[in-house]
Amino acid sequence: MQKAEKKPETPRKKVNPMVRNLAILCAVVVAVTGLTVLTVQLANLRNADPEDDPRLVLSSRDAGDVALVQVQTEKFTLEAYPQGSGSDAVWALKGYEGQALSQYRFEELTQYVAGLKAKEIVEDNPSAERLAEFGLDVPQATVTGTFTDDKTVVYRIGDVTPDDQMYYLQVEGKKPVFAVDRSVVRFLLRSATGYFSIPNLYLATDTVVLVELKNRGKDLIRIEATPAETSLSGLDSWNIVEPFEHAVNFVTLYDFLQMCSILGPSEMVDEAPQDLSQYGMDDPLTVLTLEDKYGDGYTLTIGDKQGEDRYYCMVDGSEAVYSMSAYGVDSVQIDAKDLSESFVALIGIKFVDKLTIDGKDKAVMTIQHSQDDQGNDKAQYFLDGQRMQESASTTFYQSIAGMMASGETGVEIVGEADLTLTFERNSNLSTLTLRFVPYGIDKYAIVDQNNQSLVYVGRDAVDNMYEQLDLYRRGRLNKD
């Protein structure tokens, strides 16, 4: 048998090492790039916004289609249903038909039931053991939404996630385990009292005339708006009257009132509490009272914290305990000094009839107020009975009333005054007395008529006042 002829081998071409290395590098880059793209795609898919990943949309019905919501937890059951139809429908709770309810709360409930969206997919096909790890073998709560076409959606709610920001959730009839924002679950699992109507504490900031604030471990603060006809400044003004008397910094007060306007209950916790101490109401964190010029007002009492971001609270006129957001609560934990004006005496010269200086030098400045034929204010100024130039008098007065406080004393001041200033208006209708008591080496503590001290000034400010007084006495008086 003849052997087949063996074909001659084709000689292999030698490959340039640089070309070979470049080819290998390209292959690696392609592989790594592909892996990176795949990793990014997976990461984006996991953290996708619900609008980008339809799998995270757990229900896409219209809130108006919800006909019944049933909530079942270990602590309570709840059944919510609309009375009427369409835009005239009013939601009610089974067993609470006569109770005033917040319809806004039901709008939130039906929106979440009908259009719930998850934050992420935790696991696509969990085993029974994994479901137990998520708290979904025996869920802590179920929420069932029934729609007008009799179709239903059932949400099974498990444990909170390790970061305490979300809850594990499973939709009945679907295998994946989802993570849903904790705040959404809180809306879904409101008890009946969470739907009760909540007192409205709003007062317009520009109508408030009284503020009382008592914080735990701090002095009571009382601030009053003084009408122009009785104000020492001749203007509508704010003054601290407790724990000491002093002008209020209006900008700081306005910010404070703006913060007060957002404080208030958002849902009921206990309709008829038996033991207020369990909510911290026996020793409240804050008691805030506001009144407006129309005679309306309220008192809000803030107790202990409820979790990390909420507080228990009560409102005068109601026995119930409510829950409120923690936002803004820290902003009202203040002292009176935080609201005080930095001027020693914020009093305009045209509103003062008499200023008495009693110190190492003594003087009496008087102002005679009148009006011209057109009804415009005019005044004549006198120092110890001698007529003063108007420009000189205002400059001198500013050296007194315009003294800026250098800081806060923070301690009780005891001692005799080196200087006393007394401001009088409208024939002694209102009077402010300030005593300058030596404080430290080069300062004076300002003490009011109630022996309360808040701020201090440098001695140079007082020395400047005496220098101005001396200048006027040596020739800067108008003798006309």
XYZ file of C-alpha atoms in Angstrom, residues 68-433:
366
model
C -59.558 50.431 50.321
C -56.322 50.265 52.316
C -55.789 47.691 55.048
C -52.776 47.729 57.372
C -51.945 44.820 59.647
C -49.145 44.971 62.233
C -48.394 43.267 65.526
C -49.700 46.322 67.399
C -52.724 47.456 65.408
C -54.947 46.992 62.394
C -56.269 49.809 60.257
C -58.861 50.010 57.518
C -59.210 53.198 55.465
C -61.897 53.775 52.859
C -63.411 56.706 50.920
C -66.919 57.950 51.568
C -68.324 59.292 48.326
C -66.616 59.231 44.965
C -64.374 61.296 42.783
C -63.201 64.683 44.009
C -65.988 64.724 46.622
C -64.694 61.590 48.352
C -63.783 61.958 52.019
C -61.630 59.261 53.563
C -62.595 57.621 56.827
C -61.234 55.003 59.217
C -63.222 52.014 60.296
C -64.097 52.450 63.954
C -63.390 56.219 63.910
C -66.264 57.467 61.787
C -66.957 60.497 64.023
C -63.324 61.573 64.347
C -61.981 64.655 62.532
C -59.322 63.310 60.179
C -56.588 64.888 58.086
C -57.450 64.273 54.432
C -53.917 65.226 53.450
C -52.638 62.158 55.281
C -54.893 59.958 53.171
C -53.583 61.590 50.001
C -50.085 60.532 51.061
C -51.282 57.019 51.892
C -53.068 56.414 48.579
C -50.183 57.883 46.551
C -47.712 55.471 48.131
C -50.020 52.464 47.929
C -50.849 53.107 44.271
C -47.408 54.198 43.083
C -44.824 52.722 45.443
C -41.225 52.797 44.212
C -38.253 50.985 45.716
C -34.753 52.344 46.128
C -33.011 49.154 45.046
C -33.355 45.441 44.420
C -31.664 43.599 47.262
C -32.002 40.049 45.951
C -33.804 38.683 42.882
C -34.608 35.147 43.985
C -34.096 34.735 47.742
C -34.264 31.368 49.434
C -36.448 30.722 52.480
C -33.399 31.165 54.675
C -32.622 34.516 53.088
C -36.217 35.701 53.498
C -35.882 34.959 57.212
C -32.724 37.073 57.327
C -34.693 39.960 55.823
C -37.541 39.518 58.325
C -39.886 38.515 55.536
C -40.636 34.953 56.576
C -42.987 36.457 59.161
C -43.280 40.127 58.119
C -43.800 42.749 60.800
C -46.554 44.345 58.720
C -48.608 43.954 55.573
C -50.286 46.723 53.617
C -53.043 45.750 51.188
C -54.400 48.161 48.621
C -57.631 47.325 46.827
C -58.483 49.254 43.675
C -61.812 50.148 42.076
C -61.450 47.235 39.625
C -61.075 44.837 42.604
C -57.425 44.180 41.843
C -55.081 44.267 44.833
C -51.475 44.889 45.722
C -49.982 43.504 48.944
C -46.748 44.825 50.432
C -44.976 42.633 52.985
C -42.646 44.696 55.187
C -39.677 43.105 56.934
C -36.751 44.383 59.002
C -34.928 47.683 58.773
C -31.707 47.628 56.744
C -28.335 47.663 58.581
C -27.811 51.375 57.814
C -31.201 52.131 59.432
C -32.290 54.076 56.332
C -34.610 51.608 54.568
C -36.848 48.588 55.081
C -36.842 45.265 53.286
C -40.085 44.765 51.362
C -41.617 42.134 49.142
C -44.639 42.397 46.885
C -46.965 39.437 47.155
C -46.733 37.357 43.979
C -43.193 38.561 43.181
C -39.902 36.961 44.227
C -37.455 39.896 44.561
C -36.701 41.568 47.853
C -36.622 45.342 47.606
C -35.352 48.142 49.836
C -37.822 51.000 50.414
C -37.084 54.337 52.057
C -37.790 54.349 55.781
C -39.881 57.537 55.627
C -42.197 55.908 53.086
C -42.746 52.910 55.356
C -43.513 55.287 58.220
C -46.277 56.848 56.110
C -47.667 53.418 55.242
C -47.662 52.219 58.846
C -49.343 55.163 60.557
C -51.741 54.085 63.265
C -55.242 55.561 63.435
C -54.131 58.503 65.576
C -51.661 59.434 62.872
C -54.638 60.462 60.723
C -56.332 62.600 63.357
C -56.501 66.310 62.555
C -53.531 68.237 63.962
C -53.699 71.726 65.539
C -52.475 74.512 63.270
C -49.989 76.642 65.201
C -49.188 79.183 62.511
C -48.997 82.874 63.434
C -47.786 85.554 61.021
C -44.347 86.676 62.176
C -45.135 90.368 61.773
C -48.182 90.121 64.066
C -46.486 88.503 67.070
C -46.329 90.751 70.160
C -45.284 88.318 72.896
C -42.758 85.503 73.144
C -42.145 83.344 76.198
C -39.498 80.652 76.087
C -38.507 78.281 78.868
C -35.814 75.769 78.011
C -34.766 72.982 80.350
C -32.114 74.252 82.783
C -32.366 77.860 81.558
C -34.099 81.029 82.768
C -37.506 82.005 81.443
C -37.218 84.467 78.547
C -40.059 86.932 78.036
C -39.976 89.322 75.088
C -42.635 91.929 74.412
C -43.400 94.239 71.523
C -43.786 97.800 72.792
C -46.175 100.116 70.884
C -44.732 103.416 69.677
C -46.845 105.512 72.051
C -45.229 103.946 75.122
C -41.866 102.938 73.702
C -38.741 104.660 74.954
C -37.515 104.733 71.363
C -40.772 106.202 70.066
C -41.083 103.267 67.639
C -42.732 99.872 67.673
C -39.910 97.898 69.252
C -39.070 94.635 70.954
C -37.589 94.374 74.418
C -36.487 91.570 76.687
C -38.331 91.958 80.003
C -37.232 88.702 81.647
C -34.757 87.590 82.960
C -33.446 91.163 82.479
C -34.468 94.291 80.575
C -32.672 95.044 77.345
C -33.329 95.945 73.727
C -33.727 93.046 71.293
C -31.697 92.631 68.129
C -34.528 92.646 65.594
C -32.722 90.646 62.895
C -31.899 87.878 65.359
C -35.444 87.938 66.724
C -36.924 87.731 63.220
C -34.817 84.652 62.441
C -35.918 83.152 65.752
C -39.615 83.761 64.981
C -39.184 82.295 61.507
C -37.800 79.137 63.097
C -40.665 79.074 65.614
C -43.142 79.161 62.735
C -42.032 75.730 61.506
C -42.294 74.070 64.910
C -45.460 72.113 65.544
C -47.077 68.676 65.693
C -47.355 66.584 62.574
C -49.222 63.535 63.860
C -50.906 62.226 66.977
C -49.164 59.633 69.131
C -51.460 59.206 72.132
C -55.015 60.552 72.193
C -55.476 60.224 75.960
C -52.109 59.640 77.672
C -52.197 58.152 81.164
C -48.583 58.900 82.055
C -47.090 62.072 80.561
C -43.676 61.331 82.032
C -43.095 58.600 79.450
C -43.087 61.368 76.834
C -40.887 63.733 78.861
C -43.715 66.139 79.651
C -42.996 66.120 83.403
C -39.704 67.926 82.659
C -40.106 69.329 79.138
C -37.193 70.322 76.979
C -38.946 73.496 75.797
C -42.137 75.430 76.516
C -42.788 78.057 73.836
C -45.641 80.592 73.956
C -46.473 83.026 71.148
C -49.270 85.614 71.049
C -50.239 87.991 68.257
C -51.819 91.438 68.305
C -55.257 89.956 67.615
C -55.254 87.962 70.821
C -54.565 84.603 69.178
C -51.709 82.380 70.251
C -50.581 79.015 71.485
C -48.228 77.210 73.833
C -46.139 74.346 72.463
C -44.511 71.960 74.942
C -41.672 69.790 73.617
C -40.735 66.666 75.574
C -38.319 63.817 74.953
C -36.934 62.627 71.640
C -38.875 60.060 69.638
C -36.193 58.142 67.804
C -33.419 60.039 66.076
C -35.300 62.753 64.209
C -38.531 63.455 66.083
C -39.825 64.772 69.405
C -42.958 64.275 71.465
C -44.974 67.444 71.967
C -48.229 68.817 73.334
C -50.335 71.877 72.495
C -52.365 73.874 75.012
C -56.049 73.072 74.813
C -55.456 69.424 73.881
C -54.767 66.447 76.110
C -53.166 64.476 73.287
C -49.461 63.834 72.788
C -48.214 64.470 69.267
C -45.054 63.818 67.287
C -43.058 66.577 65.596
C -39.948 66.884 63.456
C -36.682 67.564 65.273
C -35.798 70.196 62.659
C -35.636 73.599 64.303
C -35.772 72.380 67.912
C -32.042 72.984 68.451
C -32.447 76.532 67.148
C -34.698 77.540 70.059
C -32.344 76.210 72.749
C -31.060 79.717 73.393
C -30.438 82.231 76.184
C -31.752 85.778 76.398
C -28.303 87.134 75.585
C -28.509 85.454 72.162
C -31.378 87.810 71.264
C -29.977 90.980 72.837
C -29.022 94.132 70.984
C -25.322 94.955 71.119
C -25.940 98.675 71.713
C -25.857 99.809 75.334
C -29.038 101.859 74.820
C -30.769 101.822 71.437
C -32.714 105.084 71.963
C -33.072 107.777 69.314
C -32.376 111.335 70.446
C -35.635 112.669 69.056
C -37.558 110.420 71.425
C -35.771 111.550 74.605
C -36.777 114.546 76.729
C -34.001 114.326 79.285
C -30.675 112.562 79.810
C -28.972 112.715 83.197
C -25.260 111.897 83.525
C -24.107 111.156 87.075
C -20.458 110.132 87.357
C -17.034 111.732 87.862
C -18.602 114.553 85.905
C -22.288 115.417 86.111
C -24.550 116.913 83.482
C -28.154 117.143 82.417
C -29.092 117.233 78.764
C -32.647 118.296 77.943
C -34.495 118.342 74.646
C -37.513 120.553 73.978
C -39.647 118.940 71.283
C -42.127 120.886 69.137
C -43.548 121.049 65.619
C -43.343 123.696 62.929
C -46.266 125.071 60.928
C -46.116 122.126 58.561
C -46.262 119.623 61.407
C -42.619 118.583 61.140
C -40.737 117.697 64.306
C -38.164 120.155 65.556
C -36.203 120.367 68.780
C -33.906 122.548 70.832
C -31.073 120.992 72.839
C -29.651 122.208 76.153
C -26.790 121.065 78.345
C -27.055 122.207 81.952
C -29.503 124.872 80.763
C -27.317 126.241 77.954
C -28.397 125.985 74.335
C -26.453 123.490 72.160
C -25.845 123.380 68.456
C -27.993 120.693 66.871
C -25.142 118.925 65.083
C -22.961 119.032 68.194
C -25.784 117.780 70.400
C -26.488 114.751 68.219
C -22.776 113.891 68.078
C -22.531 114.110 71.854
C -25.695 112.070 72.333
C -24.412 109.394 69.959
C -21.279 109.002 72.089
C -23.626 107.872 74.885
C -26.593 106.004 73.399
C -24.478 104.570 70.594
C -21.942 102.807 72.804
C -21.409 99.313 71.472
C -21.170 96.445 73.900
C -17.794 94.711 73.796
C -19.022 91.393 75.143
C -21.175 89.516 77.621
C -20.565 89.442 81.361
C -22.145 86.053 81.988
C -21.834 86.555 85.761
C -23.659 88.438 88.505
C -22.214 91.926 88.946
C -21.888 93.383 92.437
C -20.468 96.826 93.246
C -21.037 100.552 93.211
C -21.499 102.360 89.923
C -18.925 104.856 88.671
C -21.477 106.251 86.222
C -25.275 106.303 85.974
C -27.216 107.281 82.855
C -30.952 107.976 83.045
C -33.032 108.390 79.888
C -36.510 109.940 80.228
C -39.244 110.389 77.657
C -42.548 112.289 77.654
C -42.218 113.853 81.092
C -41.031 110.655 82.709
C -43.638 108.455 81.002
C -40.912 105.887 80.510
C -37.437 105.740 82.033
C -34.346 103.644 81.494
C -31.526 103.693 84.051
